[in-house]
mmCIF file of C-alpha atoms and ligand atoms in Angstrom:
data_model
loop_
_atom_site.group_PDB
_atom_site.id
_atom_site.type_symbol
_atom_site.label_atom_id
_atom_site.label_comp_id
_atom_site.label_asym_id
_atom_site.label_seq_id
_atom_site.Cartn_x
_atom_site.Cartn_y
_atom_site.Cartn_z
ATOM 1 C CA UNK L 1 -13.291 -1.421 20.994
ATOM 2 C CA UNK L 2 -10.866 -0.471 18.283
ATOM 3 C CA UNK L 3 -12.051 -1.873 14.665
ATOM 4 C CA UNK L 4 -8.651 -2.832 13.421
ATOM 5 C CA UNK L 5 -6.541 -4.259 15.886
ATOM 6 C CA UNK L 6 -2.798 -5.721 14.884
ATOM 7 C CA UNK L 7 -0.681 -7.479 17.452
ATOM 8 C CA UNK L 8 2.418 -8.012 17.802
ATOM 9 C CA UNK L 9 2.216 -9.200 13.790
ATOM 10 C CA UNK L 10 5.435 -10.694 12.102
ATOM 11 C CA UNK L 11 6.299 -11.838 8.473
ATOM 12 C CA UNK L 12 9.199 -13.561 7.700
ATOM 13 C CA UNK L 13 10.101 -15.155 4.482
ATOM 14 C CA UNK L 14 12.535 -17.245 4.159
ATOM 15 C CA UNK L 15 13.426 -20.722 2.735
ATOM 16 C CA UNK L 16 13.757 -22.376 6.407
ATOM 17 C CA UNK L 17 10.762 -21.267 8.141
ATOM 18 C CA UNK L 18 11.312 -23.534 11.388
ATOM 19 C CA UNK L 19 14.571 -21.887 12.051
ATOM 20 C CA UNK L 20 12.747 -18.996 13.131
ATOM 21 C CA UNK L 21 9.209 -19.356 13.787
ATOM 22 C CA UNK L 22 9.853 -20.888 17.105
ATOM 23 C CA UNK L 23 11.847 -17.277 18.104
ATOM 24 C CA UNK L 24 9.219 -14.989 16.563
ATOM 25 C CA UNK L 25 6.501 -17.050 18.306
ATOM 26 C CA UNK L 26 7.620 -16.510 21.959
ATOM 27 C CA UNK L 27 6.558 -12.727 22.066
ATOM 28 C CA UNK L 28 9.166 -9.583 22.002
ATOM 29 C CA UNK L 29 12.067 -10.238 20.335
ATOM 30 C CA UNK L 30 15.068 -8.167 20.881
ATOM 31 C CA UNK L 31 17.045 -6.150 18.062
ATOM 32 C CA UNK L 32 19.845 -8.639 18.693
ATOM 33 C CA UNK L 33 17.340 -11.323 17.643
ATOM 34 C CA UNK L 34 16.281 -9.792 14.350
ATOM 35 C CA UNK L 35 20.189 -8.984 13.314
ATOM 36 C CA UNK L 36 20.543 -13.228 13.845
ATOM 37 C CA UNK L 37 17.830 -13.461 11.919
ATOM 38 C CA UNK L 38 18.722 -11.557 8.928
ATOM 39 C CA UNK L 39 22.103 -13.063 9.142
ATOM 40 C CA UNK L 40 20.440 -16.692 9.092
ATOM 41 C CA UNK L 41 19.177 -15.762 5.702
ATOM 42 C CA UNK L 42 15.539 -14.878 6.906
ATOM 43 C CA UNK L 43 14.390 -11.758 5.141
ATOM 44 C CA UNK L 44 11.698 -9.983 7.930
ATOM 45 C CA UNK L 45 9.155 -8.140 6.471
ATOM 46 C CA UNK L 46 7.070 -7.307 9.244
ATOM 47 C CA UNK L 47 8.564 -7.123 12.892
ATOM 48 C CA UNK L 48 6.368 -7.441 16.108
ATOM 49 C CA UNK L 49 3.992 -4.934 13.826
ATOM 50 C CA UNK L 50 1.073 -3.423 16.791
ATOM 51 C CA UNK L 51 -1.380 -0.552 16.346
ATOM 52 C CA UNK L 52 -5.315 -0.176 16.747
ATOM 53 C CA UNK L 53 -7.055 1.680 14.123
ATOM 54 C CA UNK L 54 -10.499 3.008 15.837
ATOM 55 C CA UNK L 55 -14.141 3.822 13.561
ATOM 56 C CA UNK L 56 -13.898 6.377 11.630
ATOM 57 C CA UNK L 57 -9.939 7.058 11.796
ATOM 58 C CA UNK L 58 -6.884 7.011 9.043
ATOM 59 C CA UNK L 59 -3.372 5.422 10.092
ATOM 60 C CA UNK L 60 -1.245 5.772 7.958
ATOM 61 C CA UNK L 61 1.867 3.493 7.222
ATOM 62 C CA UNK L 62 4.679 5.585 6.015
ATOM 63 C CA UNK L 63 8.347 4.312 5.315
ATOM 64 C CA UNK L 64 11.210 4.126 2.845
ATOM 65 C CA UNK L 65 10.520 1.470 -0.195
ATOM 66 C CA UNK L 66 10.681 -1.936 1.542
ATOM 67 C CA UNK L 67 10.256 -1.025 5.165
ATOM 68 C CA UNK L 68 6.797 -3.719 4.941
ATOM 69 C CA UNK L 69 3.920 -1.107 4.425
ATOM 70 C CA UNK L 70 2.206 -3.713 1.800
ATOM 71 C CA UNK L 71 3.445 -6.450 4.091
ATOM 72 C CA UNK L 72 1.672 -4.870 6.719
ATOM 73 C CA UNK L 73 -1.106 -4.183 4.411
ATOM 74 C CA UNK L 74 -1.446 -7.856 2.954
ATOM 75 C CA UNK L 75 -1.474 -9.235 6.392
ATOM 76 C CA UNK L 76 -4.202 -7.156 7.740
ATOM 77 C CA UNK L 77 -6.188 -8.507 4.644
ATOM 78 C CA UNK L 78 -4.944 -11.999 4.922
ATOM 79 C CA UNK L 79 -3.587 -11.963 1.128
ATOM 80 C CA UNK L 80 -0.642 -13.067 3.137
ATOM 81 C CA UNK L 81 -0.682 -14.857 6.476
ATOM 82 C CA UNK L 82 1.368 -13.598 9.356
ATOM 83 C CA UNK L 83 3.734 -15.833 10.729
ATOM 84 C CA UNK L 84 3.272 -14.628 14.208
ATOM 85 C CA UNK L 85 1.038 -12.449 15.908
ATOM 86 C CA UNK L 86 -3.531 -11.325 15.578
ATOM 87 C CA UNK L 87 -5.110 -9.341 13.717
ATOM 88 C CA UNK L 88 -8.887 -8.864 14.898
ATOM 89 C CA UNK L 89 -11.404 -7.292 12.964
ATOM 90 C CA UNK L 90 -14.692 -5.603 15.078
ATOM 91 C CA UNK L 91 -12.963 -7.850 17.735
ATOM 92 C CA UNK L 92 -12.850 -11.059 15.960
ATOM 93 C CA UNK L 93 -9.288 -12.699 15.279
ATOM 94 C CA UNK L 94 -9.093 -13.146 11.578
ATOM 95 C CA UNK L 95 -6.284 -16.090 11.049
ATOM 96 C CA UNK L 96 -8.296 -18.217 13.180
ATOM 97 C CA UNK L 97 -11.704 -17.762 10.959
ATOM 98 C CA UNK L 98 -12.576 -20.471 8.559
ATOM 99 C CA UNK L 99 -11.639 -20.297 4.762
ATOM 100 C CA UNK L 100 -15.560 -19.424 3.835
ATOM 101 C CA UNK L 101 -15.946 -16.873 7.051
ATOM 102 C CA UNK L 102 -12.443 -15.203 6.032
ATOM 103 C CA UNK L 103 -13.721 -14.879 1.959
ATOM 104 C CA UNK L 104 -16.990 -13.614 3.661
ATOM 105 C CA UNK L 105 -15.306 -10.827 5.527
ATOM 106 C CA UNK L 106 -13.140 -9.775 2.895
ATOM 107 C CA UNK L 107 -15.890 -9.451 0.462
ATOM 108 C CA UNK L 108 -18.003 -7.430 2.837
ATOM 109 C CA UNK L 109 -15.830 -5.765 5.061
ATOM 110 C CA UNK L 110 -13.012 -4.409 3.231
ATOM 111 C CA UNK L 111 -12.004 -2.797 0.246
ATOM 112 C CA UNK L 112 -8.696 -2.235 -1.062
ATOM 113 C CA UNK L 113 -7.340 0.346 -3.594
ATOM 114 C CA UNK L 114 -3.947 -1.187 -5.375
ATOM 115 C CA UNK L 115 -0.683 0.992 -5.853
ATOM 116 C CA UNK L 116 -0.923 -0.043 -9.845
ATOM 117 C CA UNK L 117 -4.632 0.342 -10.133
ATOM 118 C CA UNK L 118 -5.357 -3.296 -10.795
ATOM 119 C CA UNK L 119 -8.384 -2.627 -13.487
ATOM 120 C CA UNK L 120 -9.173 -5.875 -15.604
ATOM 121 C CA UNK L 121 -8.264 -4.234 -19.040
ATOM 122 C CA UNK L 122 -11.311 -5.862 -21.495
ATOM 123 C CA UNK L 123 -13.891 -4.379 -18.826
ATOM 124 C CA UNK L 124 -15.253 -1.314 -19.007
ATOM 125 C CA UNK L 125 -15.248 1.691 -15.859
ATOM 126 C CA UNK L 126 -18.394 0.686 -14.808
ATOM 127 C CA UNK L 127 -17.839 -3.090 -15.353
ATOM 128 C CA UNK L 128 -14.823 -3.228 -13.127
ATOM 129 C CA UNK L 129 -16.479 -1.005 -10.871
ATOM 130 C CA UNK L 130 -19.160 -3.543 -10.507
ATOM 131 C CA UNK L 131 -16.883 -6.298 -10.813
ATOM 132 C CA UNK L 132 -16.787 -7.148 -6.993
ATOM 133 C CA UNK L 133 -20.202 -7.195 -6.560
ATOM 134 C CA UNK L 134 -20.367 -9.296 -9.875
ATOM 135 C CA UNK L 135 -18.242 -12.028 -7.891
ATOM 136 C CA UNK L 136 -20.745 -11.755 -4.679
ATOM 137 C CA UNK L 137 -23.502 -12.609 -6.915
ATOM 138 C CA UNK L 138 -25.351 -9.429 -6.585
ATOM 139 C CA UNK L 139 -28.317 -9.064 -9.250
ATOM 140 C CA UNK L 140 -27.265 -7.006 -12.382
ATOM 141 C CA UNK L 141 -29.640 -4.247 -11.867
ATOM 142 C CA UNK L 142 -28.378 -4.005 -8.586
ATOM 143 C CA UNK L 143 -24.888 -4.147 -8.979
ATOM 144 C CA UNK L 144 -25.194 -1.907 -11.990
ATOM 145 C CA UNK L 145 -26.816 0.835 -10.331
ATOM 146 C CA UNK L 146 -24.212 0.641 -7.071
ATOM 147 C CA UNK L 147 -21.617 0.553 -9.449
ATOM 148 C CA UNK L 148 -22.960 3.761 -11.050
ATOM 149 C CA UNK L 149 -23.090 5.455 -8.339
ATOM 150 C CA UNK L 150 -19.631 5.026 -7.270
ATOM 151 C CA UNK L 151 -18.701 6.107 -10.824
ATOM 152 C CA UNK L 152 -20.463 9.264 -10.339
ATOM 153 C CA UNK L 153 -18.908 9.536 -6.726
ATOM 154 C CA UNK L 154 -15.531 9.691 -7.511
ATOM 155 C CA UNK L 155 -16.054 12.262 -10.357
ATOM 156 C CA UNK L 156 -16.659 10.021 -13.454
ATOM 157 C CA UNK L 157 -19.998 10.704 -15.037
ATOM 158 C CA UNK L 158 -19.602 9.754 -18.271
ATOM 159 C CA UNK L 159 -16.900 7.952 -18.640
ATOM 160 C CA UNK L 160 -19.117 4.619 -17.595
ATOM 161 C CA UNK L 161 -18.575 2.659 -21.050
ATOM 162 C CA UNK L 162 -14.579 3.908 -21.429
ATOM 163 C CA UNK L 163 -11.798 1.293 -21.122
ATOM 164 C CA UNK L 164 -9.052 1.439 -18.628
ATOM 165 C CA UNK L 165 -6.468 2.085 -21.929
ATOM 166 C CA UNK L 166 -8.841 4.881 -22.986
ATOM 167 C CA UNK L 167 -8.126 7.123 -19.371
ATOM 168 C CA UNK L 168 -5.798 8.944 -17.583
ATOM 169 C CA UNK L 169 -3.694 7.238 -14.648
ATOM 170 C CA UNK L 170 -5.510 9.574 -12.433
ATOM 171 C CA UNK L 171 -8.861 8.366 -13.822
ATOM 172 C CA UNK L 172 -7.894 4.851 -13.546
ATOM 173 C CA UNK L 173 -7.098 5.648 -9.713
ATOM 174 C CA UNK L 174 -10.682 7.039 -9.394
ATOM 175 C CA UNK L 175 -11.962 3.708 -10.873
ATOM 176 C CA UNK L 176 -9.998 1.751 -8.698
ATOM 177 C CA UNK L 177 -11.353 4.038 -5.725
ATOM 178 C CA UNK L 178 -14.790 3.102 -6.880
ATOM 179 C CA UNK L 179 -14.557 -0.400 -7.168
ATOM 180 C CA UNK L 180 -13.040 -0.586 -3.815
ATOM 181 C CA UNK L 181 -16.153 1.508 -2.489
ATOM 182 C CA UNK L 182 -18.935 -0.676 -4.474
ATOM 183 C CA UNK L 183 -19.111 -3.653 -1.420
ATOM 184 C CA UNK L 184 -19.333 -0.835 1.037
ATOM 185 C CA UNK L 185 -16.714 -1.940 2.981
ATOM 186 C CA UNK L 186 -16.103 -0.892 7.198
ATOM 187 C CA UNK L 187 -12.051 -0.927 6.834
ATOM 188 C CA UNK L 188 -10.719 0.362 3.743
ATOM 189 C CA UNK L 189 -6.877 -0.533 2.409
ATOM 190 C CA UNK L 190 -5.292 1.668 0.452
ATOM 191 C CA UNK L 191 -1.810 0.909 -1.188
ATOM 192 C CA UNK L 192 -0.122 3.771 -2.351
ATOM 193 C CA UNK L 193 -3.122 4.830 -4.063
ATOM 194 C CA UNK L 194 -1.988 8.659 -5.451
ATOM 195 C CA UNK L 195 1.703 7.437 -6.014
ATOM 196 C CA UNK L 196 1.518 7.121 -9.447
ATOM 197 C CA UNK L 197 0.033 10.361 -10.065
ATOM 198 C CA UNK L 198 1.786 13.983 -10.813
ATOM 199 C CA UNK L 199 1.648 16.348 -8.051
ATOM 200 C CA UNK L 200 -1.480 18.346 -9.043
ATOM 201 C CA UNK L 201 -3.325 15.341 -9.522
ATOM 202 C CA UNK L 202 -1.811 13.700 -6.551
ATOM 203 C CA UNK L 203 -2.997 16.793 -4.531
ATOM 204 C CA UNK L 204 -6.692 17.035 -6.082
ATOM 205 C CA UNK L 205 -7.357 13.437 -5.336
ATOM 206 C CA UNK L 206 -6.429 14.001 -2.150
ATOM 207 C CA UNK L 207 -8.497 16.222 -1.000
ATOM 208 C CA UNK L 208 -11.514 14.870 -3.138
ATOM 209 C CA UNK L 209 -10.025 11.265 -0.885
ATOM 210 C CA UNK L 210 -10.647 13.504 2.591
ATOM 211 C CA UNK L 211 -14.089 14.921 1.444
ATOM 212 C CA UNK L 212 -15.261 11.195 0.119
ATOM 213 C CA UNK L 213 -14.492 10.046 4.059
ATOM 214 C CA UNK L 214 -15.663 13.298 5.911
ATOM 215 C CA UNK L 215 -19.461 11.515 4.465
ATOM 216 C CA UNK L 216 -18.061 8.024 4.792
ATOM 217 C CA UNK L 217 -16.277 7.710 7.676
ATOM 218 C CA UNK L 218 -14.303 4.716 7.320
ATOM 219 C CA UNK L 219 -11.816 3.095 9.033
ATOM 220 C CA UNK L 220 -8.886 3.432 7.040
ATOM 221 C CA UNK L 221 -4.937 1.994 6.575
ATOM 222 C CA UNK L 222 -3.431 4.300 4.201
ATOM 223 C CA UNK L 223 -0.049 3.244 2.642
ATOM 224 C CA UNK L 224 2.427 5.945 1.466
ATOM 225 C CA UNK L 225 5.814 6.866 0.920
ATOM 226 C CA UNK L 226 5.039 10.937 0.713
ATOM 227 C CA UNK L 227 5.646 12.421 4.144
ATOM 228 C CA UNK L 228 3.469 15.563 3.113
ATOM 229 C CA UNK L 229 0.616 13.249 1.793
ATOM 230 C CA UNK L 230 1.214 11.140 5.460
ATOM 231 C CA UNK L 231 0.528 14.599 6.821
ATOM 232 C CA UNK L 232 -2.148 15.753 5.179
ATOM 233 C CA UNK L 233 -4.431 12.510 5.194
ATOM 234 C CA UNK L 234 -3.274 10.738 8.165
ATOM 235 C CA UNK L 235 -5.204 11.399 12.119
ATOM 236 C CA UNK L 236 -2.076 8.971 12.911
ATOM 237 C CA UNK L 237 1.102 8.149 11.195
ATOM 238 C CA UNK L 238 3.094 4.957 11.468
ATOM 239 C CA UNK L 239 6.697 5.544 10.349
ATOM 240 C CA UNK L 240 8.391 1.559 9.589
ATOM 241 C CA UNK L 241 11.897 1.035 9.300
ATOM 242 C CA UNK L 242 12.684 -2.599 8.068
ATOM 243 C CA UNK L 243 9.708 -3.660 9.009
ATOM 244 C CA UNK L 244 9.094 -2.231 12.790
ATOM 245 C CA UNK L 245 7.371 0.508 13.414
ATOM 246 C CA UNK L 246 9.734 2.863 14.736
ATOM 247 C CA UNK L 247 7.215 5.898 15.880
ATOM 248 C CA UNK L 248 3.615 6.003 15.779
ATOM 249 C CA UNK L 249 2.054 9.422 16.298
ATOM 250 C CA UNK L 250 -0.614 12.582 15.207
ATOM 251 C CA UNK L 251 1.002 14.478 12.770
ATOM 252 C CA UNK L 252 2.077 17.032 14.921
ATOM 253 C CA UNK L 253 3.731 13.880 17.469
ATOM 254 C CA UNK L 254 5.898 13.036 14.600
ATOM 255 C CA UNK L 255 6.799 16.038 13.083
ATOM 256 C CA UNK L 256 7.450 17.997 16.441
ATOM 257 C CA UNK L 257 8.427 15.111 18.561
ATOM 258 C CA UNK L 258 10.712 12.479 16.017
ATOM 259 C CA UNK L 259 12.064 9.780 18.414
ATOM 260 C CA UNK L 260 15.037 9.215 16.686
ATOM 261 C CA UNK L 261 17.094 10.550 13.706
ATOM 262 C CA UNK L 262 15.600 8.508 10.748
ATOM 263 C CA UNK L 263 12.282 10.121 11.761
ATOM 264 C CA UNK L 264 13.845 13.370 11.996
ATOM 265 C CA UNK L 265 14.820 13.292 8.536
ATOM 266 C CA UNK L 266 11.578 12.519 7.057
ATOM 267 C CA UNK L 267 10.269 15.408 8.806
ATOM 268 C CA UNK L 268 12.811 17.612 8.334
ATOM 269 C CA UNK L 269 11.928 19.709 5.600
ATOM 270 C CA UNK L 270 8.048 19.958 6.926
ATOM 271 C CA UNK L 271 7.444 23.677 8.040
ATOM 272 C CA UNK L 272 6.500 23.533 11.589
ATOM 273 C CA UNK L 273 3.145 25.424 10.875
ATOM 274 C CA UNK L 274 1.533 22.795 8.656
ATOM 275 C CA UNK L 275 1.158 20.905 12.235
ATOM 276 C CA UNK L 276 1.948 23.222 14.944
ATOM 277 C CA UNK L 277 -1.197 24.193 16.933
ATOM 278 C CA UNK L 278 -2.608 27.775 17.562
ATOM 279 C CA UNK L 279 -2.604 26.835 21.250
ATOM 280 C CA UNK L 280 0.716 26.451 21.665
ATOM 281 C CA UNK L 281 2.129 29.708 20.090
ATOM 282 C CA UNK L 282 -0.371 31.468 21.161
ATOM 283 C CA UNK L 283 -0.101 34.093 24.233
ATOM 284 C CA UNK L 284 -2.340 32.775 27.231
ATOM 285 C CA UNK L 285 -4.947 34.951 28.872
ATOM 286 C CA UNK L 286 -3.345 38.534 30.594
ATOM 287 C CA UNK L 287 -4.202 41.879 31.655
ATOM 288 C CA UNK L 288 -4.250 43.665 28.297
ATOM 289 C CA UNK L 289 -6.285 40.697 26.649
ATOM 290 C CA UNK L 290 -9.690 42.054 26.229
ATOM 291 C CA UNK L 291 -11.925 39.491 28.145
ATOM 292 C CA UNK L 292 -15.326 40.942 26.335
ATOM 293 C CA UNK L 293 -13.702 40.733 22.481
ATOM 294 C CA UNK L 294 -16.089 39.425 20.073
ATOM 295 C CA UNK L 295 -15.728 35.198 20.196
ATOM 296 C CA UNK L 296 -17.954 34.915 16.862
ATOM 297 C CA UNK L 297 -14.802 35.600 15.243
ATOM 298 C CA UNK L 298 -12.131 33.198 17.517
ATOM 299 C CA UNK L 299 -9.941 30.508 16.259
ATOM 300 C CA UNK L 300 -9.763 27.119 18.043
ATOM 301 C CA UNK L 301 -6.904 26.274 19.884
ATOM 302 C CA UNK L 302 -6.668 23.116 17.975
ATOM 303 C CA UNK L 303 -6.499 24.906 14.481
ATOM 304 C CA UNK L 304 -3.146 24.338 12.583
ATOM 305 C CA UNK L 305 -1.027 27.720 12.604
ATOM 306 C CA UNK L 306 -1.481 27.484 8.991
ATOM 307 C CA UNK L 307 -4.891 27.473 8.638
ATOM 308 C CA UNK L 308 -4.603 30.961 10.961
ATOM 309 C CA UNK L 309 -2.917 32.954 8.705
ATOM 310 C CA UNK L 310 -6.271 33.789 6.629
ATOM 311 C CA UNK L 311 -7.741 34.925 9.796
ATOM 312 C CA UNK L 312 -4.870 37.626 9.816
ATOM 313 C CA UNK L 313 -6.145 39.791 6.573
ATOM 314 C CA UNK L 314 -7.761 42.985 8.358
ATOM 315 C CA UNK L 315 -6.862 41.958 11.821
ATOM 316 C CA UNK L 316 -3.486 41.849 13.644
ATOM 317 C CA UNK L 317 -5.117 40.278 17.114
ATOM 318 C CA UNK L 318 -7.198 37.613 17.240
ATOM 319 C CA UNK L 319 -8.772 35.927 20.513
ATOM 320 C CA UNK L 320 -8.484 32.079 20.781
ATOM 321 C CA UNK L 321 -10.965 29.410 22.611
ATOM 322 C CA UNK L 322 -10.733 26.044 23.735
ATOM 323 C CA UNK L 323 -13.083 23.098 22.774
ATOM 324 C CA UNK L 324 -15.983 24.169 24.797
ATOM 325 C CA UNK L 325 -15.796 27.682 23.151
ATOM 326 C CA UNK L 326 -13.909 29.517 26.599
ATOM 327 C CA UNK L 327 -11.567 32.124 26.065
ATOM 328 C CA UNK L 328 -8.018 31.272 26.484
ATOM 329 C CA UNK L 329 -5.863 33.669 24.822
ATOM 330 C CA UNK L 330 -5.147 35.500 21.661
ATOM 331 C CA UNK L 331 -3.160 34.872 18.613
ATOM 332 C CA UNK L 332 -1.531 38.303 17.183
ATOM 333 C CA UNK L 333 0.232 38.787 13.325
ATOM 334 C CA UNK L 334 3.246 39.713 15.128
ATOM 335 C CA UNK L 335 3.581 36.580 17.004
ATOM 336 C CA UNK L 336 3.096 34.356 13.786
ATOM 337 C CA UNK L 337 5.868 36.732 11.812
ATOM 338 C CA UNK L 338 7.987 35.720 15.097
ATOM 339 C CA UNK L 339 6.984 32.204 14.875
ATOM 340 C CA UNK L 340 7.759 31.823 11.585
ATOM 341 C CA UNK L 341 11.162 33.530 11.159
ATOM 342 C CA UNK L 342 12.371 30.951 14.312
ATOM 343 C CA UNK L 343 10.935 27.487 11.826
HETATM 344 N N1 ATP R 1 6.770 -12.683 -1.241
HETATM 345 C C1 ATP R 1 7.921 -12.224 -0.742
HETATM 346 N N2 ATP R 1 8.981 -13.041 -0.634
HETATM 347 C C2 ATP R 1 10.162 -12.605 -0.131
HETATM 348 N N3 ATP R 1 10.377 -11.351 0.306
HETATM 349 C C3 ATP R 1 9.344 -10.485 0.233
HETATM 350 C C4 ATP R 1 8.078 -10.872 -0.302
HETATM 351 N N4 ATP R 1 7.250 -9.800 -0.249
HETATM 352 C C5 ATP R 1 7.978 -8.786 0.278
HETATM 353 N N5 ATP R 1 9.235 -9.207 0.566
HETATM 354 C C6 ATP R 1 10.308 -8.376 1.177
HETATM 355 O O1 ATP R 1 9.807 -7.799 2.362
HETATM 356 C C7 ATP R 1 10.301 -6.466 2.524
HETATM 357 C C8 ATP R 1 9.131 -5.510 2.682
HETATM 358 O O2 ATP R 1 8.405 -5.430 1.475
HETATM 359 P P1 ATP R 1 7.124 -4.527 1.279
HETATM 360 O O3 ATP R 1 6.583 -4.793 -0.070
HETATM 361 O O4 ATP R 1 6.219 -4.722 2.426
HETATM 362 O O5 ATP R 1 7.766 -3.069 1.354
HETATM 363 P P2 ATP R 1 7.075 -1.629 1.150
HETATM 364 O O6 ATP R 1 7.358 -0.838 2.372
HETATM 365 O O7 ATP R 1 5.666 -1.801 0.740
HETATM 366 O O8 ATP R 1 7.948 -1.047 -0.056
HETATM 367 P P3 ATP R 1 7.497 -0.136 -1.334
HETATM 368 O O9 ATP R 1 7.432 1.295 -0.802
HETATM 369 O O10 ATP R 1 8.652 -0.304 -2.271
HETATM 370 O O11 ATP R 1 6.202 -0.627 -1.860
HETATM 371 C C9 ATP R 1 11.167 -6.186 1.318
HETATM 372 O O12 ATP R 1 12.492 -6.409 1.669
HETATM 373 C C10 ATP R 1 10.701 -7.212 0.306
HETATM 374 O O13 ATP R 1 11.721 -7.548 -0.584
HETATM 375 MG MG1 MG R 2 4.604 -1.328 -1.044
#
């Protein structure tokens, strides 16, 4: 069972609700529909939104600014409630919880991490770290030493008694990362969370993000606007276009594979080897392909042709294997250079 499952979810705002909700509730609505809509006044946010998330995986939501990635977002968390459409959580349906159930679950279950931080300005780090735990009624010493952890966790040691006003917008990030983490939450939201950072930051938290959940492993939704961040966090992308999700994919589905020319675009500036697999450049097994050469060394077939080229210093052939460790081929320097010079 997937953890996070969204169906067919729809937001509309709009000052006539009525005039709509009767369409969006019958199930698939055609293009023609929406355009009617839009023309009626109704502004759609979120457009017969579906994906599963599983345990343990990142989607990410990717889009232009106002394509209804922190629609999506809000609705999975039930700040704002679809107007058509589930959303279950471990296989329960959210919007039909009760009010204490739902505050339950979104205490316990999930954390979010806000595109503008969202730190309460007269706490301190680990104060507002603490802060959610604070509201659950967990014991000081309890909450305090949770919250300290998290603070150490995300790389703040001693910064536990600063204000927000006395860090850096990539330290404030942090915090809000920790505070997020401090109800050890299954599904975790996050809204844009590097955006506001410069590129070297942007890039350091990103990978210190990737190490946090190779321990963690949670489920994640992972709002962004940055195709090479989409690429670089994401085991699945979702790309939205005013508010549908036009092509959901791996990384390598959507920058390979675009269904369509907005997607295209996005991608178009990626290098294919950031995504492109060494099995399917590489040369498959043949008579001059030394069947006894030394595996120790091999690169899986599922290793991005990037992540090859080190393996090229002091050799110029190198043998690939499959999952179960099987030789199926070989990868040689010339082949990349060839590669290459055709992306
Ligand atoms: N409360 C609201 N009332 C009316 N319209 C709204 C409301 N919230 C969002 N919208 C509209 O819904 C659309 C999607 O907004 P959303 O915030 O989900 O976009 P986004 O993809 O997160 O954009 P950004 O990258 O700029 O954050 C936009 O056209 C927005 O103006
Ligand atoms: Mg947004």
């Amino acid at each position: 069972m997937p953890k996070l499952e969204c169906k067919n979810v729809w937001k509309v705002y709009g000052s006539r609700p009525e005039a709509y909700s009767g369409l969006v509730r019958q199930g698939r609505v055609q293009p023609d529909d929406i355009r009617k809509l839009r023309e009626s006044g109704a502004i759609i946010a979120a457009a017969d939104v579906s994906f599963d998330v599983n345990v343990g995986e990142i989607l990410v939501l990717m889009g232009l600014s106002g394509s209804g990635k922190s629609t999506v977002l809000r609705c999975i968390s039930q700040l704002v409630q679809p107007s058509a459409g589930t959303i279950r959580l471990d296989g329960e349906c959210l919007s039909s919880m009760s009010p204490s159930d739902l505050v339950e679950v979104r205490r316990h279950k999930m954390g979010m991490v806000f595109q503008n931080f969202g730190l309460l300005p007269h706490l301190t780090v680990v104060e507002n770290v603490e802060f959610p735990l604070k509201v659950q009624r967990t014991a000081l010493a309890v909450r305090r030493e949770r919250a300290l952890e998290m603070v150490a966790l995300v790389g703040l040691a001693g910064k536990e008694n600063a204000y927000p006003y006395e860090l850096s917008g990539g330290q404030q990030q942090r915090v809000g990362i920790a505070r997020s983490l401090a109800s050890e939450p299954d599904l975790w939201l996050l809204d844009e969370p590097f955006s506001a950072l410069d590129p070297l930051i942007r890039r350091q938290l990103q990978e210190e993000f990737l190490r946090l959940q190779r321990d963690l492993k949670k489920t994640i939704v992972f709002v962004t606007h940055d195709i090479m961040e989409a690429l670089r966090v994401g085991d699945r992308i979702a790309i939205m276009k005013d508010g549908l999700i036009v092509q959901i994919g791996t990384p390598q589905d959507i920058v390979l594979n675009p269904v369509n020319e907005y997607v295209a675009r996005f991608t178009a500036e990626v290098p294919r080897y950031r995504v492109q697999k060494v099995g399917c450049i590489m040369e498959g097994l043949s008579g001059d392909l030394n069947v006894s050469a030394d595996l120790s060394t091999a690169l899986s077939c599922d290793m991005a042709v990037e992540d090859a080229f080190e393996h090229f210093r002091d050799r110029d052939r190198v043998p690939v294997v499959d999952a179960d460790g099987r030789l199926v081929g070989q990868l040689t320097a010339s082949r990349i250079v060839n590669h290459l010079a055709k992306n």
